[in-house]
Short mmCIF file of C-alpha atoms in Angstrom, two decimals:
data_model
loop_
_atom_site.label_atom_id
_atom_site.label_comp_id
_atom_site.label_asym_id
_atom_site.label_seq_id
_atom_site.Cartn_x
_atom_site.Cartn_y
_atom_site.Cartn_z
CA UNK C 1 -319.34 94.43 54.81
CA UNK C 2 -321.05 97.38 56.47
CA UNK C 3 -319.92 100.75 55.17
CA UNK C 4 -319.90 103.84 57.35
CA UNK C 5 -320.47 107.51 56.57
CA UNK C 6 -318.97 110.29 58.69
CA UNK C 7 -318.55 114.05 58.28
CA UNK C 8 -315.26 114.86 56.57
CA UNK C 9 -314.31 117.52 59.13
CA UNK C 10 -315.49 119.31 62.26
CA UNK C 11 -314.29 122.30 64.29
CA UNK C 12 -314.83 123.03 67.95
CA UNK C 13 -313.28 124.92 70.86
CA UNK C 14 -311.43 123.89 73.98
CA UNK C 15 -313.72 122.92 76.83
CA UNK C 16 -316.69 122.09 74.59
CA UNK C 17 -318.36 118.71 74.17
CA UNK C 18 -317.94 117.30 70.68
CA UNK C 19 -320.28 114.78 69.09
CA UNK C 20 -319.32 112.94 65.91
CA UNK C 21 -322.05 110.92 64.24
CA UNK C 22 -321.50 107.89 62.04
CA UNK C 23 -324.13 106.31 59.77
CA UNK C 24 -324.09 102.56 59.17
CA UNK C 25 -327.42 101.68 57.58
CA UNK C 26 -326.37 98.14 56.62
CA UNK C 27 -325.06 97.07 60.01
CA UNK C 28 -325.49 93.35 60.62
CA UNK C 29 -326.93 91.74 63.73
CA UNK C 30 -323.54 90.53 64.93
CA UNK C 31 -321.64 93.74 64.18
CA UNK C 32 -320.03 95.88 66.85
CA UNK C 33 -319.25 99.58 66.43
CA UNK C 34 -315.70 100.68 67.15
CA UNK C 35 -314.08 104.12 67.12
CA UNK C 36 -310.41 104.91 66.63
CA UNK C 37 -308.35 108.09 66.94
CA UNK C 38 -305.34 108.83 64.75
CA UNK C 39 -302.74 111.57 65.10
CA UNK C 40 -300.50 112.50 62.13
CA UNK C 41 -297.78 109.94 61.39
CA UNK C 42 -299.04 107.56 64.09
CA UNK C 43 -301.12 104.41 64.07
CA UNK C 44 -304.81 104.62 65.02
CA UNK C 45 -305.62 104.15 68.69
CA UNK C 46 -308.70 102.33 69.99
CA UNK C 47 -311.13 104.67 71.77
CA UNK C 48 -314.35 102.80 72.45
CA UNK C 49 -316.52 99.93 71.29
CA UNK C 50 -320.21 99.17 71.71
CA UNK C 51 -323.11 97.08 70.50
CA UNK C 52 -326.23 98.96 71.65
CA UNK C 53 -327.46 101.74 73.96
CA UNK C 54 -324.63 103.59 75.70
CA UNK C 55 -321.04 102.80 76.55
CA UNK C 56 -318.77 105.09 78.56
CA UNK C 57 -315.09 104.90 79.42
CA UNK C 58 -312.53 107.34 80.76
CA UNK C 59 -312.13 109.23 77.48
CA UNK C 60 -315.45 109.05 75.60
CA UNK C 61 -319.05 107.91 75.40
CA UNK C 62 -320.71 106.04 72.59
CA UNK C 63 -324.44 106.40 71.98
CA UNK C 64 -326.22 103.82 69.81
CA UNK C 65 -329.97 104.12 69.10
CA UNK C 66 -332.25 101.11 69.11
CA UNK C 67 -332.15 100.62 65.33
CA UNK C 68 -328.30 100.71 65.41
CA UNK C 69 -328.17 102.44 62.01
CA UNK C 70 -326.05 105.21 63.44
CA UNK C 71 -323.82 105.93 66.41
CA UNK C 72 -322.44 109.05 68.07
CA UNK C 73 -319.03 109.41 69.63
CA UNK C 74 -319.09 112.02 72.40
CA UNK C 75 -315.88 113.65 73.63
CA UNK C 76 -316.43 115.68 76.81
CA UNK C 77 -314.55 118.94 77.39
CA UNK C 78 -312.12 118.64 74.49
CA UNK C 79 -308.62 120.08 74.53
CA UNK C 80 -306.19 121.02 71.76
CA UNK C 81 -304.66 117.54 72.03
CA UNK C 82 -307.93 116.00 70.82
CA UNK C 83 -307.23 117.39 67.34
CA UNK C 84 -307.01 114.20 65.27
CA UNK C 85 -308.84 112.04 62.74
CA UNK C 86 -311.59 109.84 64.16
CA UNK C 87 -312.68 106.64 62.42
CA UNK C 88 -315.89 104.68 62.88
CA UNK C 89 -315.85 100.99 61.95
CA UNK C 90 -318.45 98.23 62.13
CA UNK C 91 -317.75 94.52 62.13
CA UNK C 92 -318.33 91.34 64.08
CA UNK C 93 -314.72 90.77 65.02
CA UNK C 94 -314.45 87.61 62.95
CA UNK C 95 -314.29 89.45 59.64
CA UNK C 96 -310.75 90.50 58.99
CA UNK C 97 -311.53 92.87 56.17
CA UNK C 98 -312.97 95.89 57.92
CA UNK C 99 -313.47 98.92 55.69
CA UNK C 100 -311.79 102.11 56.83
CA UNK C 101 -313.28 105.31 55.45
CA UNK C 102 -311.46 108.64 55.40
CA UNK C 103 -312.65 109.41 58.94
CA UNK C 104 -313.58 112.76 60.50
CA UNK C 105 -310.86 115.35 60.89
CA UNK C 106 -311.56 117.13 64.18
CA UNK C 107 -309.84 120.46 64.78
CA UNK C 108 -309.98 121.98 68.27
CA UNK C 109 -309.33 125.70 68.51
CA UNK C 110 -308.15 127.63 71.58
CA UNK X 1 -295.08 97.06 78.12
CA UNK X 2 -296.91 95.01 75.52
CA UNK X 3 -297.25 96.45 72.06
CA UNK X 4 -296.29 96.41 68.42
CA UNK X 5 -292.93 97.56 67.15
CA UNK X 6 -292.45 98.62 63.56
CA UNK X 7 -289.09 99.38 62.04
CA UNK X 8 -287.66 101.37 60.50
CA UNK X 9 -289.67 104.55 61.06
CA UNK X 10 -288.50 105.99 57.73
CA UNK X 11 -287.37 103.99 54.69
CA UNK X 12 -286.17 105.07 51.29
CA UNK X 13 -286.36 102.77 48.30
CA UNK X 14 -284.72 103.09 44.94
CA UNK X 15 -286.56 102.17 41.77
CA UNK X 16 -286.54 98.40 41.20
CA UNK X 17 -285.47 97.57 44.73
CA UNK X 18 -287.23 95.27 47.19
CA UNK X 19 -287.49 96.44 50.79
CA UNK X 20 -288.76 94.70 53.92
CA UNK X 21 -290.68 96.35 56.73
CA UNK X 22 -290.49 94.75 60.15
CA UNK X 23 -293.41 94.20 62.53
CA UNK X 24 -293.06 92.49 65.92
CA UNK X 25 -295.70 92.10 68.66
CA UNK X 26 -295.54 90.79 72.22
CA UNK X 27 -299.28 90.87 72.87
CA UNK X 28 -299.78 87.17 72.13
CA UNK X 29 -302.34 88.13 69.49
CA UNK X 30 -303.14 85.53 66.86
CA UNK X 31 -304.13 87.90 64.05
CA UNK X 32 -301.82 90.41 62.40
CA UNK X 33 -302.41 92.87 59.57
CA UNK X 34 -300.63 95.21 57.20
CA UNK X 35 -302.32 98.39 56.03
CA UNK X 36 -301.34 101.12 53.65
CA UNK X 37 -302.40 104.73 54.19
CA UNK X 38 -302.08 107.47 51.58
CA UNK X 39 -302.37 111.17 52.50
CA UNK X 40 -305.88 112.16 53.57
CA UNK X 41 -307.17 108.64 53.07
CA UNK X 42 -308.32 105.80 55.26
CA UNK X 43 -306.47 102.53 55.71
CA UNK X 44 -306.41 99.87 53.00
CA UNK X 45 -305.69 96.24 53.85
CA UNK X 46 -302.67 94.65 52.15
CA UNK X 47 -302.39 91.26 53.88
CA UNK X 48 -303.59 89.64 57.06
CA UNK X 49 -302.70 86.52 58.98
CA UNK X 50 -304.92 84.67 61.43
CA UNK X 51 -302.40 82.04 62.53
CA UNK X 52 -298.77 81.12 62.04
CA UNK X 53 -297.82 79.91 58.57
CA UNK X 54 -301.05 81.20 57.07
CA UNK X 55 -301.92 84.55 55.50
CA UNK X 56 -304.52 86.00 53.17
CA UNK X 57 -304.52 88.76 50.57
CA UNK X 58 -306.35 91.95 51.36
CA UNK X 59 -307.70 94.52 48.93
CA UNK X 60 -304.35 95.74 47.56
CA UNK X 61 -301.93 92.80 47.79
CA UNK X 62 -300.36 93.18 44.35
CA UNK X 63 -296.68 94.08 44.59
CA UNK X 64 -296.40 93.00 48.23
CA UNK X 65 -295.46 89.77 50.00
CA UNK X 66 -295.54 88.60 53.63
CA UNK X 67 -294.51 85.69 55.81
CA UNK X 68 -295.70 84.47 59.21
CA UNK X 69 -293.12 82.01 60.51
CA UNK X 70 -293.55 83.09 64.13
CA UNK X 71 -296.60 84.32 66.05
CA UNK X 72 -294.74 87.47 67.05
CA UNK X 73 -293.51 88.51 63.61
CA UNK X 74 -295.21 89.53 60.36
CA UNK X 75 -292.73 91.21 57.96
CA UNK X 76 -293.92 92.91 54.78
CA UNK X 77 -291.82 93.03 51.62
CA UNK X 78 -292.53 95.76 49.11
CA UNK X 79 -291.36 94.38 45.79
CA UNK X 80 -290.31 96.14 42.61
CA UNK X 81 -293.67 95.12 41.16
CA UNK X 82 -295.37 97.70 43.39
CA UNK X 83 -295.34 100.71 41.09
CA UNK X 84 -296.42 103.34 43.59
CA UNK X 85 -295.05 102.29 46.98
CA UNK X 86 -294.67 105.72 48.58
CA UNK X 87 -297.06 105.63 51.54
CA UNK X 88 -297.41 105.20 55.29
CA UNK X 89 -297.48 101.51 56.27
CA UNK X 90 -299.19 100.35 59.45
CA UNK X 91 -298.99 96.98 61.14
CA UNK X 92 -301.68 95.87 63.59
CA UNK X 93 -302.68 92.88 65.66
CA UNK X 94 -305.90 91.78 67.33
CA UNK X 95 -307.82 89.10 69.12
CA UNK X 96 -311.46 88.70 68.25
CA UNK X 97 -313.61 91.70 69.19
CA UNK X 98 -310.83 93.32 71.17
CA UNK X 99 -310.09 95.94 68.57
CA UNK X 100 -306.84 96.51 66.79
CA UNK X 101 -303.53 97.52 68.32
CA UNK X 102 -301.39 99.42 65.85
CA UNK X 103 -297.69 100.05 65.55
CA UNK X 104 -296.28 103.53 65.02
CA UNK X 105 -295.89 103.02 61.28
CA UNK X 106 -293.19 103.09 58.63
CA UNK X 107 -293.07 105.89 56.08
CA UNK X 108 -291.72 104.57 52.79
CA UNK X 109 -290.49 106.94 50.09
CA UNK X 110 -289.26 106.08 46.60
CA UNK X 111 -286.18 108.07 45.61
#
């Protein structure tokens, strides 16, 4: 099972772009990279998923270098409501025992 | 709207008492999961089920039990054998590579 490493916490300001990097040195060939967002006392919410290069949706972008040993979640023009914990997971979808780390606590200031 | 419903939102348990947490989904997902989350920590897998009438232990199954009699339902029982049950419990479902869909959670407190 691939383990991920993320910063414990990050601060930024409204309107800024925020990049959160995740290391996954032991990622397997069939593994995908998935990011979730969690607000206090709520379940995590799926943000984005990718396998290589770049993926973009309406809320975020995911950058994955060629060696796939890391990935970067990019949140454009953050607002106070983006304050949350962000989790990075790797897995091939057929393994039901994904490992959840403590995530990155992102605090957005006015 | 499709989703996962967990109930109750808050639950209080007395010492030595069994309690059951409900989880229902209308997403037609085959796989369902129960996770436990302690303050400031990530999620830890208790049990998961890939199909009806089958389930597997996760990393911290001791003191918990589940059933999967219907595709839509995956209740979790916290038994008296679980010595430290106070936590936030999350139910999720998925289809392969689609990512997880989570419920809103149940906060269990021992009184």
